[in-house]
PDB file of C-alpha atoms in Angstrom:
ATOM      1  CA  UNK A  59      -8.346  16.804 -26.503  1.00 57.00           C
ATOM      2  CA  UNK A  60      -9.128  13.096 -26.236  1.00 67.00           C
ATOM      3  CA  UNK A  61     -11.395  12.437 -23.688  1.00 78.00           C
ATOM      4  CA  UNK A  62     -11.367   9.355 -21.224  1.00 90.00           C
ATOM      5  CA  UNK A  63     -12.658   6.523 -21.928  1.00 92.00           C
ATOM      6  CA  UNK A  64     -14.344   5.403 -18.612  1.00 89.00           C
ATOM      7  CA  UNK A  65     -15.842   2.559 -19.379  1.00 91.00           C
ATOM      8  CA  UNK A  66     -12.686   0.839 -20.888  1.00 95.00           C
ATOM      9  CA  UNK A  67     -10.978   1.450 -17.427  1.00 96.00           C
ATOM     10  CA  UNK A  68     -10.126  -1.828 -15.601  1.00 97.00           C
ATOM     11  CA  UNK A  69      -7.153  -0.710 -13.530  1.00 98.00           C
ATOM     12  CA  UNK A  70      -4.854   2.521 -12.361  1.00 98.00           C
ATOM     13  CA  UNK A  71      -1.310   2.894 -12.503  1.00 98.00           C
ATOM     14  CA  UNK A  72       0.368   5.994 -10.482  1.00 98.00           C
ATOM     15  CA  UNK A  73       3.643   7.450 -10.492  1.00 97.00           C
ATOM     16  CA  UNK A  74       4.699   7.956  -7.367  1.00 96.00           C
ATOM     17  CA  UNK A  75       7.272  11.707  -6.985  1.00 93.00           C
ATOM     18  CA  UNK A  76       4.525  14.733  -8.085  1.00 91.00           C
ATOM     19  CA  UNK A  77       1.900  12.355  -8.247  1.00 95.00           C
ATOM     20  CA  UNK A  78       0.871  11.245  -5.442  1.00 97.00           C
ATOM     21  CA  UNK A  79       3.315  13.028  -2.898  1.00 96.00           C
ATOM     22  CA  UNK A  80       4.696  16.459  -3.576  1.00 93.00           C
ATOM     23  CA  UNK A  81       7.953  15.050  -3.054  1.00 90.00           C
ATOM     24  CA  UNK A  82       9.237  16.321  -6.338  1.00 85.00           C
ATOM     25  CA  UNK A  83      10.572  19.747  -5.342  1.00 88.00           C
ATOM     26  CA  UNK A  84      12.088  17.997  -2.439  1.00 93.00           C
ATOM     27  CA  UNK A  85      13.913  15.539  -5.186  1.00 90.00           C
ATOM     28  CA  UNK A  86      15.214  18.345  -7.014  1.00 91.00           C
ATOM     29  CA  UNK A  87      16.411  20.497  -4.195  1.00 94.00           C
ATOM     30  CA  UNK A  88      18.643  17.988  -2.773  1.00 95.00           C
ATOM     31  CA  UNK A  89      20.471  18.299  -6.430  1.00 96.00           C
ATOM     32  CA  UNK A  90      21.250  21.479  -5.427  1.00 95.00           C
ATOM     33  CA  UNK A  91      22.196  21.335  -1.733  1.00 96.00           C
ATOM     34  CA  UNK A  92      24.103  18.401  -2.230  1.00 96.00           C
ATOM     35  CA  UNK A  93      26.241  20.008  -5.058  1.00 96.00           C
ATOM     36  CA  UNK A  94      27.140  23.434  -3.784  1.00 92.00           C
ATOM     37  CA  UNK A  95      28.682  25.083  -7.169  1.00 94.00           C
ATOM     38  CA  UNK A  96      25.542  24.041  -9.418  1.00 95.00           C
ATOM     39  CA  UNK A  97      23.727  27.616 -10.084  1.00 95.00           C
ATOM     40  CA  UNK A  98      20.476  26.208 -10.858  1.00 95.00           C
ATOM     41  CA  UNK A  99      17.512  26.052  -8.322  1.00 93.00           C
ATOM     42  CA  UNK A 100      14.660  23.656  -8.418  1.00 90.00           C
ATOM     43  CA  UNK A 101      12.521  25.117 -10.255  1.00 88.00           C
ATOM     44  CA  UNK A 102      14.572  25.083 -13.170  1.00 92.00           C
ATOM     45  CA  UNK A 103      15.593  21.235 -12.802  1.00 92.00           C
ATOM     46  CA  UNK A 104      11.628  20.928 -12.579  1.00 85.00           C
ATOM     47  CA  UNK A 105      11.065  23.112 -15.817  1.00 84.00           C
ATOM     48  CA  UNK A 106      13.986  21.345 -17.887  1.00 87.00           C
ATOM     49  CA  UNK A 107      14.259  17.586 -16.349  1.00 87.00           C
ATOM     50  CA  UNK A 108      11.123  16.704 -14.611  1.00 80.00           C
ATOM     51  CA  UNK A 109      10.371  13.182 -14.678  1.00 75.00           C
ATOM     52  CA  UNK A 110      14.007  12.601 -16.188  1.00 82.00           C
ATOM     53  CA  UNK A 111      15.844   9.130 -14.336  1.00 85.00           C
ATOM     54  CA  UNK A 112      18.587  10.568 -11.984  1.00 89.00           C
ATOM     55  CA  UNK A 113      21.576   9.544 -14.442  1.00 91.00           C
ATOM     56  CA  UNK A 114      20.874  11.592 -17.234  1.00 92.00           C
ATOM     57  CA  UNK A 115      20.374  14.427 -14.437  1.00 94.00           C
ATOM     58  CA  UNK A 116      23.725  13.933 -12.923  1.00 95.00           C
ATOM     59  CA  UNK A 117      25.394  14.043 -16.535  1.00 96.00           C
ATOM     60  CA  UNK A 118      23.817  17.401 -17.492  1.00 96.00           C
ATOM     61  CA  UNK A 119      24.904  18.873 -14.151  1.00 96.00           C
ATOM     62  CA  UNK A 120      28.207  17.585 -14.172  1.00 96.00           C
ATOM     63  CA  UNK A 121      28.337  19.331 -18.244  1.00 96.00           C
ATOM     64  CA  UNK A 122      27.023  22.091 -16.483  1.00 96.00           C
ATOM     65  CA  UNK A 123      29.628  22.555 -13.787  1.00 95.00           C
ATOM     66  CA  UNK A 124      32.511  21.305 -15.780  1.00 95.00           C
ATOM     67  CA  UNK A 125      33.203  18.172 -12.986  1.00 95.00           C
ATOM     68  CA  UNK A 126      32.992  15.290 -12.085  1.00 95.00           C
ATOM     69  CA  UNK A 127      30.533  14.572  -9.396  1.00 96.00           C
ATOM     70  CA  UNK A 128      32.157  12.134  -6.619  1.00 95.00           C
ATOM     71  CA  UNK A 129      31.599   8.566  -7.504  1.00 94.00           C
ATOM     72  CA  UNK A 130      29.292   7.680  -4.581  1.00 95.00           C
ATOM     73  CA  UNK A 131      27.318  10.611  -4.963  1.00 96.00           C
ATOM     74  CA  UNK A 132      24.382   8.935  -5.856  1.00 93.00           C
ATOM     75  CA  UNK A 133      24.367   7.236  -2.019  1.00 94.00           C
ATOM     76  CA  UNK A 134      24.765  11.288  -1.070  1.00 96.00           C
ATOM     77  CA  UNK A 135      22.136  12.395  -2.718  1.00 94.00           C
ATOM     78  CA  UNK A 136      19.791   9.341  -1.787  1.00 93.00           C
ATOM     79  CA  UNK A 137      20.941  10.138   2.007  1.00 95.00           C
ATOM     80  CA  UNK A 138      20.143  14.034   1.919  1.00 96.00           C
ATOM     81  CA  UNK A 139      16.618  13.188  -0.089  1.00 93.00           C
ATOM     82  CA  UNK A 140      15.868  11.019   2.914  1.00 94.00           C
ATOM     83  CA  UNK A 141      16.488  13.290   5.346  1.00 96.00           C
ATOM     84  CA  UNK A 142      14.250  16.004   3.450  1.00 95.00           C
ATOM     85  CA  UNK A 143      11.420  13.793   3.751  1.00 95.00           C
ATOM     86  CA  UNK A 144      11.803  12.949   6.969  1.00 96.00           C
ATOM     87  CA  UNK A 145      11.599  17.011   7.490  1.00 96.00           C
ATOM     88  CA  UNK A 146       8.445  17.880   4.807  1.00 94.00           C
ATOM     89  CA  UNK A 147       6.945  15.161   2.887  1.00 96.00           C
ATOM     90  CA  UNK A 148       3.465  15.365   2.645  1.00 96.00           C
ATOM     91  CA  UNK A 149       0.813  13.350   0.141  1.00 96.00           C
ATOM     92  CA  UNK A 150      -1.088  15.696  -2.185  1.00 96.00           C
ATOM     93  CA  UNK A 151      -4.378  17.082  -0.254  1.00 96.00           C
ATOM     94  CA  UNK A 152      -7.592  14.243  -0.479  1.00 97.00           C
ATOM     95  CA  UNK A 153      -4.888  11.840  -2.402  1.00 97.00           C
ATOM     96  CA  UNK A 154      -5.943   8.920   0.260  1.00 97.00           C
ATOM     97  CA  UNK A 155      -9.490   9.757   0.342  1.00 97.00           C
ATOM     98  CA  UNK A 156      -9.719   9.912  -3.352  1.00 97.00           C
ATOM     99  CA  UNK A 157      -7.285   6.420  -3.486  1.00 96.00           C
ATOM    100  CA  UNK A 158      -9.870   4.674  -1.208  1.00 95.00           C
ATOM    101  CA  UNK A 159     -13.126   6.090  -2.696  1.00 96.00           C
ATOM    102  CA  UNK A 160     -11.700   4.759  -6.107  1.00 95.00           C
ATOM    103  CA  UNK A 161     -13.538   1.158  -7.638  1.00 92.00           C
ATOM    104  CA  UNK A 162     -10.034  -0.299  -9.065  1.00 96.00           C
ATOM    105  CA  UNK A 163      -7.251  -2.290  -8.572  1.00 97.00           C
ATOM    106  CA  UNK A 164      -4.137   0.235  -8.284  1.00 98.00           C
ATOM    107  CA  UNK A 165      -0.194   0.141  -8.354  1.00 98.00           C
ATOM    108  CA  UNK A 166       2.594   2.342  -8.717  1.00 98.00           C
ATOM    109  CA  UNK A 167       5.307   2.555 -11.220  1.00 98.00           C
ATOM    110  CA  UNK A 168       8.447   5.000 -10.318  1.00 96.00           C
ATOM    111  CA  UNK A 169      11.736   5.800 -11.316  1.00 92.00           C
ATOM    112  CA  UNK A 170      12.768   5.718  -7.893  1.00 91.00           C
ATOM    113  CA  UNK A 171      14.544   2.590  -6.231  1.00 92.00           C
ATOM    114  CA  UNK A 172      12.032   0.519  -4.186  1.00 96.00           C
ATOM    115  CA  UNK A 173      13.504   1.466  -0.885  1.00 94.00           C
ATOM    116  CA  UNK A 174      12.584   5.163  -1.790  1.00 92.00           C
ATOM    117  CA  UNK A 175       9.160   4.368  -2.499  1.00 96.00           C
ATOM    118  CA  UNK A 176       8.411   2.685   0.477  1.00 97.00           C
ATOM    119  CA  UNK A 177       9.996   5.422   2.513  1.00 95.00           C
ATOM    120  CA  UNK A 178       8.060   8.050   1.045  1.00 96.00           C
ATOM    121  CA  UNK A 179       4.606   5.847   1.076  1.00 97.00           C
ATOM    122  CA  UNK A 180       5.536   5.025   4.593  1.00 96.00           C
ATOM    123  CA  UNK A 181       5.736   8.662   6.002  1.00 96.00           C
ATOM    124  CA  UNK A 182       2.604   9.840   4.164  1.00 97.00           C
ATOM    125  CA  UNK A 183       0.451   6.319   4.658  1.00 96.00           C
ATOM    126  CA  UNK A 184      -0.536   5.598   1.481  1.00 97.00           C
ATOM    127  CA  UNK A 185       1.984   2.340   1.577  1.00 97.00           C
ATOM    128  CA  UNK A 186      -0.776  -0.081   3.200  1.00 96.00           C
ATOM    129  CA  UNK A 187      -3.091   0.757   0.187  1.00 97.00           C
ATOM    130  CA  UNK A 188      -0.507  -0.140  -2.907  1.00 97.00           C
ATOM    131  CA  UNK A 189       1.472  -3.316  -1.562  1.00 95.00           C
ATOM    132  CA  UNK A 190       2.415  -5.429  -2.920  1.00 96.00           C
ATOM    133  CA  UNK A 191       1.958  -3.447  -6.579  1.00 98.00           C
ATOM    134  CA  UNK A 192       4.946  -1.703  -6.211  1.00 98.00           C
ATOM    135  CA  UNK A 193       7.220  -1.186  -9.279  1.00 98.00           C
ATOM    136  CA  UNK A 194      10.633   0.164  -9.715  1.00 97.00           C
ATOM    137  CA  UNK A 195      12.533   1.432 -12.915  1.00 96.00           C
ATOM    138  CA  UNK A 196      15.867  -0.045 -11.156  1.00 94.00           C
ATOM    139  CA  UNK A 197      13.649  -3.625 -10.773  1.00 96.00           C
ATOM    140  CA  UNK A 198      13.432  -3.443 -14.741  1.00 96.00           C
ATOM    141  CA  UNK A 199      16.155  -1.476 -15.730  1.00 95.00           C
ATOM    142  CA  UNK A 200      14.097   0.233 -17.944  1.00 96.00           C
ATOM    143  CA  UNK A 201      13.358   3.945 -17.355  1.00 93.00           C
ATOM    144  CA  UNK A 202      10.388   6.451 -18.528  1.00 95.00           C
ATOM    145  CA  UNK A 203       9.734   7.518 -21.687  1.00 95.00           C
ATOM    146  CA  UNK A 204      10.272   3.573 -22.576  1.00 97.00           C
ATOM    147  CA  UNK A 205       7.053   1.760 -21.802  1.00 98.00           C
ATOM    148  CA  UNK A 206       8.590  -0.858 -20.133  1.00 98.00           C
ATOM    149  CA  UNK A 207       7.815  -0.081 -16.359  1.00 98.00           C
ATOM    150  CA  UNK A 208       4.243   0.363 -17.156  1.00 98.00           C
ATOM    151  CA  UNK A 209       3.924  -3.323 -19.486  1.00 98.00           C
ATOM    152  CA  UNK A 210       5.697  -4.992 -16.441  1.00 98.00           C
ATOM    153  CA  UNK A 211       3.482  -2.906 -13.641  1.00 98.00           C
ATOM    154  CA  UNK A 212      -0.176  -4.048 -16.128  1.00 98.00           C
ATOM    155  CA  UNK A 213       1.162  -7.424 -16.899  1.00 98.00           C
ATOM    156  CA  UNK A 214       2.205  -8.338 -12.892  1.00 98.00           C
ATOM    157  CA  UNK A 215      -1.366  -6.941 -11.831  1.00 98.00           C
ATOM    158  CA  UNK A 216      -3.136  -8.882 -14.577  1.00 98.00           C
ATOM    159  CA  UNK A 217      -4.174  -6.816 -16.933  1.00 98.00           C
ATOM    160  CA  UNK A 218      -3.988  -5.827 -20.663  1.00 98.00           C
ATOM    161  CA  UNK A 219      -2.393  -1.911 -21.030  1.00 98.00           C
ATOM    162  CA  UNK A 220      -5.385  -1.185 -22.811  1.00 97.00           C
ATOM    163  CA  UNK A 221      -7.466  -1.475 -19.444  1.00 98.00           C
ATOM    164  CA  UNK A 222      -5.130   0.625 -17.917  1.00 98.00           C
ATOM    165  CA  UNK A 223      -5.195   4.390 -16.801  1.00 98.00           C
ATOM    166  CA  UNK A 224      -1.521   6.004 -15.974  1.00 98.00           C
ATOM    167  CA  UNK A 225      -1.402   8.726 -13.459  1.00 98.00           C
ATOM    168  CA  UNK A 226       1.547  11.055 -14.062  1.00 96.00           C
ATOM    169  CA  UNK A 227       2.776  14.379 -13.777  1.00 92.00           C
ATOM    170  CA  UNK A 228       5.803  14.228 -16.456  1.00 89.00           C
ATOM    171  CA  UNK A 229       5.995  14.614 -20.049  1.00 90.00           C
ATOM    172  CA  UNK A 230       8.345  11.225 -20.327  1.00 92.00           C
ATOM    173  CA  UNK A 231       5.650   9.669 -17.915  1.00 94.00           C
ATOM    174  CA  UNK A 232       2.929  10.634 -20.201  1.00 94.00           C
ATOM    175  CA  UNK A 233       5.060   9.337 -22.846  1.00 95.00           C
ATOM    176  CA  UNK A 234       5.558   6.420 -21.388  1.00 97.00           C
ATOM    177  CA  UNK A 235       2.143   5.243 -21.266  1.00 97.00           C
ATOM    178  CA  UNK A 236       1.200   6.452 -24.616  1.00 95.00           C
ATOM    179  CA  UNK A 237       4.196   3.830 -26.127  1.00 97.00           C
ATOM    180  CA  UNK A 238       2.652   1.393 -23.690  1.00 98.00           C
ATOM    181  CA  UNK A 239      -1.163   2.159 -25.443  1.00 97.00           C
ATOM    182  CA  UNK A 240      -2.642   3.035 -21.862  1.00 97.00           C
ATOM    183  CA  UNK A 241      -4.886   5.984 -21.065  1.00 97.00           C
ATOM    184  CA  UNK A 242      -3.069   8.860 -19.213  1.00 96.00           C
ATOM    185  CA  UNK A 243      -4.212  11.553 -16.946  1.00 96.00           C
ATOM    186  CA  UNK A 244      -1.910  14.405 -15.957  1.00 95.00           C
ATOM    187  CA  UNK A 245      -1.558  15.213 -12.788  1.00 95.00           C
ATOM    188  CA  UNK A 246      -0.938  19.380 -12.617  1.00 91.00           C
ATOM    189  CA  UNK A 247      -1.427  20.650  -8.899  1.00 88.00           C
ATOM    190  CA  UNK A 248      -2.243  24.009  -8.593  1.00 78.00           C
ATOM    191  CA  UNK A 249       0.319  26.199  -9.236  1.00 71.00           C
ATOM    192  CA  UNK A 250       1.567  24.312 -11.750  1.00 76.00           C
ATOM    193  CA  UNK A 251       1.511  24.457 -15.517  1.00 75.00           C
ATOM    194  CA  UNK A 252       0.858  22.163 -17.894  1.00 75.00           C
ATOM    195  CA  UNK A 253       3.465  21.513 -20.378  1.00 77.00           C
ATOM    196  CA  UNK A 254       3.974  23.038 -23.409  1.00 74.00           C
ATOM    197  CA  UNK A 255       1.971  21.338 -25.907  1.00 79.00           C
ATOM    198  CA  UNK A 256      -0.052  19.379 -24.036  1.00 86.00           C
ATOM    199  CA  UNK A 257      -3.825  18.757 -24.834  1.00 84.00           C
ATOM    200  CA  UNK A 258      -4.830  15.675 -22.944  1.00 91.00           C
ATOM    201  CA  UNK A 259      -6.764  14.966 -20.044  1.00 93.00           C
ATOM    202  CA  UNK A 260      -5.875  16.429 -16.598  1.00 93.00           C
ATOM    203  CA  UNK A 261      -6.517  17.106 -12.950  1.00 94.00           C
ATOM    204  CA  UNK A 262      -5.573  19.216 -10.515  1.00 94.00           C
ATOM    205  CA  UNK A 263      -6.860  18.348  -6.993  1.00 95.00           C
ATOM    206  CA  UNK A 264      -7.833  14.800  -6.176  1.00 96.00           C
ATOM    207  CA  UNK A 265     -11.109  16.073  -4.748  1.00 94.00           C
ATOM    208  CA  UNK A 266     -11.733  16.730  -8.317  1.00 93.00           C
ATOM    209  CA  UNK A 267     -10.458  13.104  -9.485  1.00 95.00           C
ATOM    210  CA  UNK A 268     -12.227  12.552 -13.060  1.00 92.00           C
ATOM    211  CA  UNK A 269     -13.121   9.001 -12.090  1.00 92.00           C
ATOM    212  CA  UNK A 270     -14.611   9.532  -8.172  1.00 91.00           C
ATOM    213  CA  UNK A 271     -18.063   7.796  -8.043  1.00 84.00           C
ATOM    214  CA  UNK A 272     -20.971  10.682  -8.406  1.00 74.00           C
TER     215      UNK A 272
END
């Protein structure tokens, strides 16, 4: 396993769903409430498209189901999502603690549009401790495993990707950092696994953050 390399360390990047709110179980269950004949539960969207943009989700569904899903049903699903934050959402436990106890300028990068982001940050608190360094896939139109999102998030913020450290909790996140040459950490709470195959570095409760002060 490559270890982290602290001292090269200038800046963090986060992902945002299964990151830094356990919002991602949420994301997937709304698949399935919001289309009633799909026979798959969220935990096997999680196992086989987990970090995976929303498009390419839709088009294995609708394979899988043998329909079309309704042309708006991307404003359907963003609608019931919203409404099962509003219910749960919740940050991972010490994730503002460990945010504020950390020495380095910090953003996020997500898939999601920006209007999700802030909702979710919003409800859990962590919004007034990432603004303005919020970055959206749909801002870009570029979507994880490219780099893209995470060269845009480093350049905005002012640094060079190999001062950066990614926070993620997907294998096209992970991905996505190692095109962009950035350090990664996976984020696997517990309860979790890893995934298959991967050897790099990893945490799985912020009070345990590699890079809190000692």
């Amino acid at each position: 396993m490559q270890p982290l390399d602290l001292n090269r360390i200038e800046c963090l990047i986060f992902d945002l769903d299964g990151t830094l709110v356990d919002s991602e179980l949420l994301c997937l269950q709304a698949y399935c409430d919001t289309v009633p004949d799909l026979d798959w539960d969220a935990n096997y969207i999680a196992a086989h498209f987990r970090g995976n943009k929303l498009n390419h989700i839709v088009e294995q569904i609708e394979k899988h189901i043998g329909r079309s899903l309704p042309e708006n049903f991307e404003e359907i699903y963003r609608a019931h999502v919203a409404v099962l934050f509003d219910e749960s959402l919740q940050p991972f436990p010490d994730a503002e603690e460990t945010i504020l106890a950390l020495p380095y300028p910090r953003g996020i990068a997500s898939a999601g549009p920006l209007k999700k982001m802030r909702h979710s940050l919003g409800l859990t608190g962590l919004l007034k401790h990432f603004e303005p360094n919020l970055f959206s896939s749909y801002v870009v139109q570029s979507w994880k495993p490219e780099p893209d999102l995470f060269l845009h998030a480093a350049k905005t913020m002012g640094f060079a990707p190999e001062a950066c450290l990614v926070i993620e909790d997907s294998t096209v996140g992970i991905e996505a950092a190692r095109r962009a040459g950035m350090q990664y950490l996976l984020h696997c709470p517990d309860g979790h696994e890893a995934p298959a195959g991967y050897d790099g570095p990893s945490f799985r409760r912020y009070a345990d953050f590699p890079l809190l002060p000692k």
